[in-house]
Coordinates of C-alpha atoms in Angstrom, one line a residue:
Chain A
X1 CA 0.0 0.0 0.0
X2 CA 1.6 3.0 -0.8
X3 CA 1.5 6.1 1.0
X4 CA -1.1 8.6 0.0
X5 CA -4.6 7.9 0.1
X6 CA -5.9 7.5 -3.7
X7 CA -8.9 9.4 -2.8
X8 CA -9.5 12.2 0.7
X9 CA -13.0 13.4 1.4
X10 CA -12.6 16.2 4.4
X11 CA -15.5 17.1 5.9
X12 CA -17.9 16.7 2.8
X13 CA -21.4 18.3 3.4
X14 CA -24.3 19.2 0.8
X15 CA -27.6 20.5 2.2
X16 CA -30.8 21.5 -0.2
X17 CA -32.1 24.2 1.7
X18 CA -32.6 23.2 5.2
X19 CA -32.9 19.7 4.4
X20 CA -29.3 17.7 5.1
X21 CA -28.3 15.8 2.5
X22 CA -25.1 14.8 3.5
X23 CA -23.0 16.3 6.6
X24 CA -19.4 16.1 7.4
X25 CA -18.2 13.2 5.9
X26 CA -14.9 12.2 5.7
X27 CA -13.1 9.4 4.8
X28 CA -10.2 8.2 2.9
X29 CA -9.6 5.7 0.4
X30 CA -6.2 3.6 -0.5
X31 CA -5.4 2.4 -3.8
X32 CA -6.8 -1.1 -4.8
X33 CA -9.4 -0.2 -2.2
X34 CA -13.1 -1.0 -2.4
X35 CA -15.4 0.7 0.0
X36 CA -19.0 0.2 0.6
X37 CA -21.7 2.7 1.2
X38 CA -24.6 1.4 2.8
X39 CA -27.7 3.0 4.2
X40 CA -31.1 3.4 4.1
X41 CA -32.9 5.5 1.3
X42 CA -32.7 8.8 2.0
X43 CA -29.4 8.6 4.2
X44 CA -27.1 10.8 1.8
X45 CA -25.4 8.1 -0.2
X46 CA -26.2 8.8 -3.6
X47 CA -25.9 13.0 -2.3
X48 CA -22.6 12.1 -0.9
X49 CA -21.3 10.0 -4.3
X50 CA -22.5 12.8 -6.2
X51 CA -20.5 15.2 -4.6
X52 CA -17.5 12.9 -4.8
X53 CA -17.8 12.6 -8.8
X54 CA -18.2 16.3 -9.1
X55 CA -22.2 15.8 -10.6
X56 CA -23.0 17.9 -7.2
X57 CA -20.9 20.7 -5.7
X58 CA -20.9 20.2 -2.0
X59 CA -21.4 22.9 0.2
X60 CA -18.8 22.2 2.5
X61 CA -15.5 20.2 1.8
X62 CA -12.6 19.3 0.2
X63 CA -12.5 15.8 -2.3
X64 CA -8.3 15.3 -2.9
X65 CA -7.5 13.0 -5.4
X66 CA -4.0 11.7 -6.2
X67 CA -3.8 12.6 -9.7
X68 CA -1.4 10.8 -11.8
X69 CA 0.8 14.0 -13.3
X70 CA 0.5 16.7 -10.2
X71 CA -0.2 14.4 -7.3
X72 CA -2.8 15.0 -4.6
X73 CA -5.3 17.9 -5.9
X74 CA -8.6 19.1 -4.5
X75 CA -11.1 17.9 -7.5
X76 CA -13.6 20.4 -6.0
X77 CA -11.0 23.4 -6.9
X78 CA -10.3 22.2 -10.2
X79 CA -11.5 23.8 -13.7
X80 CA -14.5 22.0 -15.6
X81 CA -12.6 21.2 -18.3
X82 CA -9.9 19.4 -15.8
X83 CA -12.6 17.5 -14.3
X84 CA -14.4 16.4 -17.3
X85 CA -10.7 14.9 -18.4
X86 CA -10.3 13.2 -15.2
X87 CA -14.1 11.7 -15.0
X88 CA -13.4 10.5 -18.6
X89 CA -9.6 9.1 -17.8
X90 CA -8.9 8.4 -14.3
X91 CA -12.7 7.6 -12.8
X92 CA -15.5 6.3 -14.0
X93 CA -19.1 6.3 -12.5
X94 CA -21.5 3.5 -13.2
X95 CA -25.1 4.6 -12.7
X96 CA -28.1 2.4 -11.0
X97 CA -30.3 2.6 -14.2
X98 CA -28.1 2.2 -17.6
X99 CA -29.9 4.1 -19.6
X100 CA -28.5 7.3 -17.3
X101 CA -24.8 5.7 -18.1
X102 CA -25.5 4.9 -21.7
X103 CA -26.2 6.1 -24.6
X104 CA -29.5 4.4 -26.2
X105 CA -29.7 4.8 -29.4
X106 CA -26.4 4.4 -30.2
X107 CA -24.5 0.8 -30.6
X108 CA -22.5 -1.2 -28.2
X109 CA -19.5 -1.1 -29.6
X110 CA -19.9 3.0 -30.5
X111 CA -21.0 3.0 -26.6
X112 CA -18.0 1.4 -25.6
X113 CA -15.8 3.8 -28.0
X114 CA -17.0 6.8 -26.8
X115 CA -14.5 7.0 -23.5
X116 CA -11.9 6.1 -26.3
X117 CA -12.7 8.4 -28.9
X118 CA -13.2 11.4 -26.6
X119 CA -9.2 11.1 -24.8
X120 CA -8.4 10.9 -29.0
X121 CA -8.6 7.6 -30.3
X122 CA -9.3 8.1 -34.4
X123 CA -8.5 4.7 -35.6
X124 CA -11.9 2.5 -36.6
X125 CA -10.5 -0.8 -36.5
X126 CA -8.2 -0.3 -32.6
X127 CA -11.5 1.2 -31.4
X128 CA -13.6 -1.6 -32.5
X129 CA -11.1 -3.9 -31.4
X130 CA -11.1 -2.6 -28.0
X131 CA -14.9 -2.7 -27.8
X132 CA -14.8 -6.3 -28.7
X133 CA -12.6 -7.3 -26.7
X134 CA -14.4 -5.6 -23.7
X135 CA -17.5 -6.8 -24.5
X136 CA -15.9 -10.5 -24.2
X137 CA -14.7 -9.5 -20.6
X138 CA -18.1 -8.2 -19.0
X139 CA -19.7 -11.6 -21.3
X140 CA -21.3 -10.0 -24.3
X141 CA -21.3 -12.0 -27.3
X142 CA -18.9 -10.1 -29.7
X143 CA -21.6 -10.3 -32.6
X144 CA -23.9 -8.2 -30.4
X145 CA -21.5 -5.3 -31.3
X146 CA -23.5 -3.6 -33.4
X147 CA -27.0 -3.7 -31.8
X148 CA -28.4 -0.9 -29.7
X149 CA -28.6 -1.2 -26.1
X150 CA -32.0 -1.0 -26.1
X151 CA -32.2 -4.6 -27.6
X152 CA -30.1 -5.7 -24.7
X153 CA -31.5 -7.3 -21.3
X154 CA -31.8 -5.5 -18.0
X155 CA -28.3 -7.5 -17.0
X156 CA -26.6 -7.0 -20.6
X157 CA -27.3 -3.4 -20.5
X158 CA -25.6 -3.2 -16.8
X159 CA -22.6 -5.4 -17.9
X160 CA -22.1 -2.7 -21.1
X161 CA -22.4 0.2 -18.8
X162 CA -19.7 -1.4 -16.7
X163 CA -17.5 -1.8 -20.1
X164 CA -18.0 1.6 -21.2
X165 CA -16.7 2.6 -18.2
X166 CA -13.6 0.5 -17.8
X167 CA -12.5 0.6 -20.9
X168 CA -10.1 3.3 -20.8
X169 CA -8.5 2.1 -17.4
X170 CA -9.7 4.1 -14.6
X171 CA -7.9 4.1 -11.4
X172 CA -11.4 4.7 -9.1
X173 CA -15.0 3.9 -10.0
X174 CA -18.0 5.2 -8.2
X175 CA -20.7 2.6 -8.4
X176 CA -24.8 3.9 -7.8
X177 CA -26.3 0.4 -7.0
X178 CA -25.4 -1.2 -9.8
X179 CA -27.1 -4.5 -8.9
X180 CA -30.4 -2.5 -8.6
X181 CA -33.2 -3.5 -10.7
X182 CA -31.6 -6.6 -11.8
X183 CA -33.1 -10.2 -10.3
X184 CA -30.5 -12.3 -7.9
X185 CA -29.6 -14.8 -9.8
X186 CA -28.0 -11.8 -12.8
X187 CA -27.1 -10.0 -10.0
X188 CA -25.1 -12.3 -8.6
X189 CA -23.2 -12.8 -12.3
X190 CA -22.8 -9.1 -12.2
X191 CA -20.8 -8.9 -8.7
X192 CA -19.2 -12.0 -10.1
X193 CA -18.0 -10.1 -12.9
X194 CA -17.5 -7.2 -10.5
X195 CA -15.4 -8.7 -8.5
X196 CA -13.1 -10.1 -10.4
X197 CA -12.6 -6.7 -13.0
X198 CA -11.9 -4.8 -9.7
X199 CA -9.1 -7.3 -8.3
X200 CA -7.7 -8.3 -11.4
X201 CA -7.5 -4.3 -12.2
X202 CA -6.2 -3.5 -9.2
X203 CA -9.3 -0.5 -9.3
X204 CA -10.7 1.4 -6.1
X205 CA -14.1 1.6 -6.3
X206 CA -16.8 3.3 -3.9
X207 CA -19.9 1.6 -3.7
X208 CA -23.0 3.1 -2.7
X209 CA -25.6 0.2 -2.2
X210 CA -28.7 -0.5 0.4
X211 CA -27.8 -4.1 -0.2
X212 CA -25.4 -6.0 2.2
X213 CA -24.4 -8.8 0.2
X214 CA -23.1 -6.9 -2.4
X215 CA -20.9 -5.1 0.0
X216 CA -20.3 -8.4 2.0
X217 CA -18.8 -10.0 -1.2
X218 CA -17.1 -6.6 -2.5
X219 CA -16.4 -3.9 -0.3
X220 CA -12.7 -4.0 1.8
X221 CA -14.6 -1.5 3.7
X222 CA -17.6 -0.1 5.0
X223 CA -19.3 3.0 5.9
X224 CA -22.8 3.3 7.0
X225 CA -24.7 6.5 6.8
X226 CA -28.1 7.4 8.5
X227 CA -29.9 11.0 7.9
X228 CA -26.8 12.3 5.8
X229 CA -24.3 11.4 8.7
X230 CA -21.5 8.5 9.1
X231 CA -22.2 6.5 12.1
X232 CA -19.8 3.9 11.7
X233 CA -17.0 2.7 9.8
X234 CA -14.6 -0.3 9.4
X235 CA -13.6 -3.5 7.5
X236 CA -16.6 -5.2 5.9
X237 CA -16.6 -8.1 8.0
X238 CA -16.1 -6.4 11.3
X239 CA -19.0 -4.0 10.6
X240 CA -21.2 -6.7 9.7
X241 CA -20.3 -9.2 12.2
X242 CA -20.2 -7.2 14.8
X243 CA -21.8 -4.2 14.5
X244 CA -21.4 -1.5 17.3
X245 CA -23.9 1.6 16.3
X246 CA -27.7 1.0 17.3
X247 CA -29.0 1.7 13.2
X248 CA -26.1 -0.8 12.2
X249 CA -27.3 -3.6 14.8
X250 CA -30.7 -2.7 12.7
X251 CA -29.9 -2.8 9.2
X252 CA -27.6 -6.5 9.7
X253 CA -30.6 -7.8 11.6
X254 CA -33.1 -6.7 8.4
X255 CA -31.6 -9.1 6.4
X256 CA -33.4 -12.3 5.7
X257 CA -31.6 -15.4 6.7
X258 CA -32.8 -18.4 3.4
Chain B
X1 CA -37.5 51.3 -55.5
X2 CA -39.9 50.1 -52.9
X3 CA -41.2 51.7 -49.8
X4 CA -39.0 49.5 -47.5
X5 CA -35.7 50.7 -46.1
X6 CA -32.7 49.9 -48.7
X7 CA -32.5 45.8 -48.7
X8 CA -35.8 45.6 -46.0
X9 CA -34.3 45.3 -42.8
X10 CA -34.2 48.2 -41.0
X11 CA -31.1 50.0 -39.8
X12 CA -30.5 48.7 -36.3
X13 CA -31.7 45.3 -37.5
X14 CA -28.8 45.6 -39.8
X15 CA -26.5 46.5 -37.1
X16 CA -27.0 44.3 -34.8
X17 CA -26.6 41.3 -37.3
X18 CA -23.4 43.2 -38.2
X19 CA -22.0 42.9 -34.5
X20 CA -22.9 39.3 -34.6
X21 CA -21.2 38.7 -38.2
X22 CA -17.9 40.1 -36.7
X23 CA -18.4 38.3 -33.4
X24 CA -18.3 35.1 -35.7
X25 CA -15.5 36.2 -38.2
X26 CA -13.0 36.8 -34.9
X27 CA -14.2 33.2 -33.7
X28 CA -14.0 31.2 -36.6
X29 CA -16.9 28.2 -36.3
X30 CA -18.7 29.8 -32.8
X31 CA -22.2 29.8 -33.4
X32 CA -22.9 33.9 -32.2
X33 CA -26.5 34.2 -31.0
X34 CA -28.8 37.1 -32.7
X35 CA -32.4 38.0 -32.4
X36 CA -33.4 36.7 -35.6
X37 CA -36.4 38.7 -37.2
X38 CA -39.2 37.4 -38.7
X39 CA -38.9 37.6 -42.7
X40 CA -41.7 37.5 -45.4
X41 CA -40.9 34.1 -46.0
X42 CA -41.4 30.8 -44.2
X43 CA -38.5 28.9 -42.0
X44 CA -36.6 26.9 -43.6
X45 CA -36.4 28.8 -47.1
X46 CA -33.6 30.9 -45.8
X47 CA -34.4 33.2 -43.6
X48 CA -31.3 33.0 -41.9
X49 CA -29.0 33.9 -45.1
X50 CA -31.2 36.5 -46.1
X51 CA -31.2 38.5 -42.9
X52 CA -27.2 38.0 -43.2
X53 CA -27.3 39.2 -47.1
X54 CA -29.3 41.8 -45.9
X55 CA -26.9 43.0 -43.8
X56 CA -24.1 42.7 -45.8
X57 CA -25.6 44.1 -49.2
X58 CA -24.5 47.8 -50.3
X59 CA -26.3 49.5 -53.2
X60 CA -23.0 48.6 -55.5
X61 CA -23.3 45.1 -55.0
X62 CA -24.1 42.7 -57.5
X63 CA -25.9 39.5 -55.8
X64 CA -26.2 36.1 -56.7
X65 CA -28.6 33.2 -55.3
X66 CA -28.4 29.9 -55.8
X67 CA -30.2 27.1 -54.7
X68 CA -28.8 23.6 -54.8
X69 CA -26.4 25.1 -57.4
X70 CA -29.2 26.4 -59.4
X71 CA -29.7 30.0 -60.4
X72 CA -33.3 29.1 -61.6
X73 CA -35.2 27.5 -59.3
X74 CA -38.4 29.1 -56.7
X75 CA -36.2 29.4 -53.6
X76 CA -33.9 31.2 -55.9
X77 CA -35.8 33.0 -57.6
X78 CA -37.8 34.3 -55.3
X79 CA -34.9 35.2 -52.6
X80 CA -33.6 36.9 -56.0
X81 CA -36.5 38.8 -56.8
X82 CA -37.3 39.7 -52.9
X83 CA -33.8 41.6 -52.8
X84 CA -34.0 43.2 -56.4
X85 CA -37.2 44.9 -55.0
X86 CA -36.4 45.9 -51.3
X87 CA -32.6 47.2 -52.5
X88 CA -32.6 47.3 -56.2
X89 CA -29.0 46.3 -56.7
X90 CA -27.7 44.1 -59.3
X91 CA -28.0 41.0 -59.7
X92 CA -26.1 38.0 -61.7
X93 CA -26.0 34.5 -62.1
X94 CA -22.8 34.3 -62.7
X95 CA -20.5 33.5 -60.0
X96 CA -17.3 35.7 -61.1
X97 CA -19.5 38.7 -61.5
X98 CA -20.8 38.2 -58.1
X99 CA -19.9 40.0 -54.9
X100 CA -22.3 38.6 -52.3
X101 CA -23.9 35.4 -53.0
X102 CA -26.1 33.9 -51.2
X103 CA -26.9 30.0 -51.4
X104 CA -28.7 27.1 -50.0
X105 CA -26.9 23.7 -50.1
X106 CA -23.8 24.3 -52.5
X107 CA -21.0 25.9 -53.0
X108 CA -20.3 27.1 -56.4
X109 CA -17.8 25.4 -58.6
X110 CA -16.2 28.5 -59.6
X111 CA -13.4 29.3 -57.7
X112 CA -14.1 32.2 -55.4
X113 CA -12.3 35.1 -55.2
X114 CA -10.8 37.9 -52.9
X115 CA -13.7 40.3 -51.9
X116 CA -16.3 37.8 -52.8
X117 CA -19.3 37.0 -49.7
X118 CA -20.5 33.6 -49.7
X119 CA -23.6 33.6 -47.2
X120 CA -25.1 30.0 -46.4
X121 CA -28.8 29.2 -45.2
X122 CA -28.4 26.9 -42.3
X123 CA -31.6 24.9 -41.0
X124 CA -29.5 23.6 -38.2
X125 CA -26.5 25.3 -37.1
X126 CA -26.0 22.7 -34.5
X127 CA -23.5 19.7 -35.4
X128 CA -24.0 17.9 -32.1
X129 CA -27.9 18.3 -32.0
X130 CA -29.3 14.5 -33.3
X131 CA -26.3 13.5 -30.7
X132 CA -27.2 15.6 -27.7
X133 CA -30.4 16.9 -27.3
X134 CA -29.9 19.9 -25.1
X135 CA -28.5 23.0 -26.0
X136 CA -27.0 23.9 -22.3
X137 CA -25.0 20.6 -22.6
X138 CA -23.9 21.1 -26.4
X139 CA -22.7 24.8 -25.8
X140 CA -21.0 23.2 -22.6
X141 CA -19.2 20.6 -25.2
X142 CA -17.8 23.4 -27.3
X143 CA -17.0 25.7 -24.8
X144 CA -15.1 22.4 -23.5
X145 CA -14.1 21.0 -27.0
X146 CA -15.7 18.2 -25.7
X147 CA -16.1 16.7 -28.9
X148 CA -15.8 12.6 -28.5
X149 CA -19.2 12.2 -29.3
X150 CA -18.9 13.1 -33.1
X151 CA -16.6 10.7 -33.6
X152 CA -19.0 8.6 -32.1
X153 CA -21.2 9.6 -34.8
X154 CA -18.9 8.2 -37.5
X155 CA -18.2 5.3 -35.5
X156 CA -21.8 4.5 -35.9
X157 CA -21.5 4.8 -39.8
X158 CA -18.9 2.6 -40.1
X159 CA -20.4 0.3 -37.6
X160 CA -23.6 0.1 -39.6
X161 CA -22.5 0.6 -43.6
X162 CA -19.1 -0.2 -43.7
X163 CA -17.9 3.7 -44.3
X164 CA -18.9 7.2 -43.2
X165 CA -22.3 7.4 -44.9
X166 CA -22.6 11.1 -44.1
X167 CA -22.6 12.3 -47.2
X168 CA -24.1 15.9 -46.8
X169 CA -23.6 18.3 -43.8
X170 CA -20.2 16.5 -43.0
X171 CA -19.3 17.6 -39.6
X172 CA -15.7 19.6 -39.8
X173 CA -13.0 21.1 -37.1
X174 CA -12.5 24.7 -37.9
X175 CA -8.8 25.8 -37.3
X176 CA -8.2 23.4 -35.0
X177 CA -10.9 24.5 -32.2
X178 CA -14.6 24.7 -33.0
X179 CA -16.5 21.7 -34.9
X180 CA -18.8 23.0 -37.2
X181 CA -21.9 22.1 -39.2
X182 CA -21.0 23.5 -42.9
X183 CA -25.1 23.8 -43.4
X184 CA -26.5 20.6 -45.8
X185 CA -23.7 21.1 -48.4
X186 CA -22.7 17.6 -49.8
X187 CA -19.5 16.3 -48.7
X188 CA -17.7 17.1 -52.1
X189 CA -17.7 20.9 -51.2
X190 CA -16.2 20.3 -48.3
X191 CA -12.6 20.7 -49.4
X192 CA -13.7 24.1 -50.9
X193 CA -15.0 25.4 -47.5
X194 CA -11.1 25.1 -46.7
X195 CA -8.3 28.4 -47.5
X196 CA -10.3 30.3 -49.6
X197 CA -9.6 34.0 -50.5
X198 CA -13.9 34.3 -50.1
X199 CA -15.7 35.6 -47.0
X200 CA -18.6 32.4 -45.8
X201 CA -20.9 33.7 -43.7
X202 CA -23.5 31.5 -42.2
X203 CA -27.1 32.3 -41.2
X204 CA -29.7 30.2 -39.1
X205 CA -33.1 32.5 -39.1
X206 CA -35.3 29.9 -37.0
X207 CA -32.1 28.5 -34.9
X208 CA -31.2 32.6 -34.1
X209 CA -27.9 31.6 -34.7
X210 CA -24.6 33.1 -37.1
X211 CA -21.1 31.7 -37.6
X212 CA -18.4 32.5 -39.9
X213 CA -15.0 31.4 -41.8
X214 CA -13.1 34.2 -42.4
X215 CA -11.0 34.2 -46.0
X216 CA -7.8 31.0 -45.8
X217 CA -8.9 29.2 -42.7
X218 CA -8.1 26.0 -42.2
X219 CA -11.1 23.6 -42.3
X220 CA -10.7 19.8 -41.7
X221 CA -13.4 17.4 -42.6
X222 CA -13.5 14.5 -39.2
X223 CA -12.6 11.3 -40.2
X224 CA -10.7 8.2 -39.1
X225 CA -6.8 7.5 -39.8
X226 CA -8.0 4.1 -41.0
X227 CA -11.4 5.5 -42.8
X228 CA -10.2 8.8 -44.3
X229 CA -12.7 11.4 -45.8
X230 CA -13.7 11.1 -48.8
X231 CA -14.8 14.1 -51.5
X232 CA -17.7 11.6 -53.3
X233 CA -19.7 12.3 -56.2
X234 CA -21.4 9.9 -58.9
X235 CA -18.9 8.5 -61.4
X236 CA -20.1 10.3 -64.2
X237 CA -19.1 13.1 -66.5
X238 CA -22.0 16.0 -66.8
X239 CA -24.7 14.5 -70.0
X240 CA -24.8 18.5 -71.0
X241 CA -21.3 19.8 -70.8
X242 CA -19.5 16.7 -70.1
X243 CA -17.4 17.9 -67.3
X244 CA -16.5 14.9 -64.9
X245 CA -14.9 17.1 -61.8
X246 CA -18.3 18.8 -60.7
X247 CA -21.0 17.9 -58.6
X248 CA -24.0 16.1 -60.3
X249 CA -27.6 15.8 -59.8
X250 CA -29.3 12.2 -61.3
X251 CA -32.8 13.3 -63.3
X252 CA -35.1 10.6 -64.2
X253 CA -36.1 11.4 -67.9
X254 CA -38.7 8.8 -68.4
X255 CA -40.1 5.6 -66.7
X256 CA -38.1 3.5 -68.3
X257 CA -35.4 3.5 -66.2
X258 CA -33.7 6.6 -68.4
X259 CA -31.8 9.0 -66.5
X260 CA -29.0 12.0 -66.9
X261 CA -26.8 13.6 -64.7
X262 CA -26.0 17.4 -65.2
X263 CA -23.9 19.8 -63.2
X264 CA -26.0 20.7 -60.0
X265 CA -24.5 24.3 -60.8
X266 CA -26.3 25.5 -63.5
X267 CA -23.8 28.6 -64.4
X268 CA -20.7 26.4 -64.5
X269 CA -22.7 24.0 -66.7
X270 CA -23.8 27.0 -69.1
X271 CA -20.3 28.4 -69.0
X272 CA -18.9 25.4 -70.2
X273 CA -21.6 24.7 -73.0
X274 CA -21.2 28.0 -74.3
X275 CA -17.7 27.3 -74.4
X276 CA -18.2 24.5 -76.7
X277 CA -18.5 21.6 -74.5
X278 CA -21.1 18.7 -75.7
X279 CA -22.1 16.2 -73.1
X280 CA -23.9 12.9 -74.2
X281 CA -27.2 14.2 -74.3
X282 CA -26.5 17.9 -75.1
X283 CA -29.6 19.1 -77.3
X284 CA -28.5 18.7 -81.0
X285 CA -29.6 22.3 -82.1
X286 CA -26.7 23.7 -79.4
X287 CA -24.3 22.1 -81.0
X288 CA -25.3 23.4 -84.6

């Protein structure tokens, strides 16, 4: 592990008049990191990843991310045009409904170029060789390349949105429930698939997700969040096993046992 | 001369289109916002470039208009006649006597020359509009030249027919900065839009919008390194003046399958036949 944090949230707080969205959060995350953000709806995560990925500007704050020519820079200070290069190089964000992370009416394999063509790609047959060879990792059939997403299932358009997003190597993902919407038995393909892009990529990745067993099976670590504030954090297995805030004992005891 | 104020418009009309012309010729390919007026004429038949001609036009000019290369057809015509009346200048159909000329859809095959005003009707300035439907995020992508998705675009041509099917309104990157639409020219003219001694001027009435290539800028056409941009026209030589380096138009003659091709600008092809050239089907009694 080396020795700055790939990602520093100080004191992150977004409020929508005088309803709290998110308060004082802070956390940081190492490279190769995963950590989950769990919660009930309406607890801030989605505010709080939204603020990270520069969608929202928090109120309060400071995001630092290690950038890989200047080092450690606030991602909040930085010009738009930075931060558009960065959340099409360095990060990607992988939204809960596809259609909001891709683009419908145009094909797989143009969706998966895009990320490609925007940092400069302008070679046809390296783009679409790329594409195809993504597709194979996140199990699309390669002759699907040129059908529109729209054609694809609830789990195929998922498992494109993830390759669009990968494709140009990222160093941290943020992830909006990306197993929501999806039944358990595709889900459970998906964090599959998850799982082994993010070790065998070496990516961070910040999860937000109301469901445990995706963070149980992905997350290195775990924060949980109630009315916009962290209550508790720690390693995944620690939180869960034995979990020490009141709303935390609550949440591991929802679960159904099958 | 009519009633209306020299070339209709009225003076601060004139002026303000003006600022917005120069606002585009010192940001070659930034789509300037104007307060379009409305024009005796529907959208779409060029109220855009005649607001722009109408500012540009001074009682010495000699005009031109030309519509899909032609000097004689209604949009022509009629944008031809609407200007004799409201300025009375000059008018001409031929492209060297010319000094502003507006057109829909072509550029002529004349070379342009210094001094010369080439004012395009644009029905959607917009390159990145069938991409991205909303205009606070496409202004955001030029302001950013955050222009991935065009390529995209292309990409999806390729994908689907094998090579960049765009054949008119071919997206291109003005001096290295803004992409541009170049109005529904076909992609043979593109070439032409690039380093020529000739002012363009580009107006979109309904869109509210002006841009401008100043005389020798650069203009590139997009493409990929492995699917370069192509000029394309039909592989024929003109059936009237038998010129094979123009743009042609394909006219069904009868139902039997019969068909010509002919110069889609109608001066060039005159010039030519009056010069002696015979294409295939050139009327006999011409070349008597």
């Amino acid at each position: 592990m080396s020795a700055t944090p790939l990602l520093t949230v100080d004191g992150i707080g977004k409020s929508y008049g005088a309803r709290i969205g998110c308060a004082d959060v802070s956390f940081d995350l190492w490279p190769g990191e995963v950590m989950g953000i769990v919660g009930e709806s309406g607890s801030g995560k989605s505010t709080l990843l939204g603020c990270l990925a520069g969608h929202l500007t928090p109120d309060t704050g400071h995001v630092i991310f290690d950038t890989t020519a200047d080092g450690p820079r606030d991602v909040l200070a930085m010009s738009e045009p930075e931060r558009r290069m960065l959340a099409r190089t360095d990060w990607a964000f992988v939204h809960q409904n596809p259609r909001d992370g891709l683009r419908m009416g145009v094909s797989a394999g143009g969706n998966v170029g895009e990320r490609l063509m925007a940092v400069g790609a302008r070679h046809y047959g390296q783009i679409r060789d790329q594409a195809t060879e993504w597709l194979g990792r996140v199990e699309i059939n390669a002759d699907r390349i040129d059908d529109k997403p729209r054609q694809f299932s609830g789990g195929m358009q998922q498992r494109l949105q993830i390759a669009r997003n990968l494709v140009t190597g990222p160093r941290l993902v943020f992830m909006d429930e990306p197993t929501g919407g999806l039944d358990v038995s595709v889900q459970a393909r998906l964090l599959d698939l998850l799982r082994g892009l993010v070790r065998r990529m070496g990516l961070s990745a910040v999860i937000v997700t109301h469901d445990l067993a995706v963070v149980r099976l992905l997350a290195d670590r775990l924060v949980v969040m109630k009315d916009g504030r962290i209550v508790e954090q720690g390693l995944t297995d620690q939180v869960l096993d034995d979990p020490q805030h009141p709303y935390t004992q609550l949440l591991v005891s929802s679960v159904l046992q099958v | 001369m009519s009633d209306y104020n020299f070339a209709y418009l009225d003076e601060q009309t004139k002026r303000m289109i003006r600022r917005a012309i120069l606002k585009g010729v010192a940001v070659p390919g930034y789509q300037v916002p104007f307060a379009s007026r409305e024009m005796p004429m529907p959208y779409g038949w060029g109220t855009g470039g005649v607001q722009v001609t109408a500012a540009c036009l001074t009682p010495d000019d000699t005009l031109k208009v030309i519509d899909q290369g032609a000097d004689d057809t209604t949009n022509a015509v009629s944008i031809r006649k609407f200007f004799e009346r409201t300025a009375g200048v000059a008018t001409s159909t031929h492209t060297a006597e010319a000094t502003i000329i507006q057109t829909r859809h072509r550029i002529p095959e004349a070379a342009l020359s210094d001094g010369q005003i080439l004012v395009y009707q644009v029905p959607i300035p917009e390159p990145l509009r069938f991409l991205e439907p909303r205009e606070t995020e496409t202004r955001r992508m030029h302001a950013l030249e955050d222009y991935g998705l065009m390529h995209v675009k292309l990409y999806e041509d390729i994908a689907r027919n094998g090579a960049i099917a765009t054949s008119y309104a071919y997206p291109v990157k003005v001096e290295g900065r803004y992409i541009m639409d170049p109005s529904p020219i076909p992609k043979f003219d593109n070439p032409k839009l690039s380093n020529t001694p000739a002012l363009q001027l580009f107006g979109a009435g309904r869109e509210q919008r002006i841009y401008a290539i100043p005389p020798f800028t650069q203009i590139v056409s997009l493409d990929f390194e492995d699917y370069p941009f192509e000029a394309s026209k039909a592989p024929h030589a003109c059936d009237l003046c038998a010129d094979d380096t123009t743009y042609l138009d394909e006219v069904i003659t009868d139902d039997h399958g019969g068909r010509m091709f002919v110069c889609s600008d109608t001066d060039h092809c005159e010039t030519r036949r009056d010069a002696g050239y015979r294409g295939r089907l050139a009327p006999q009694e011409d070349a008597a």
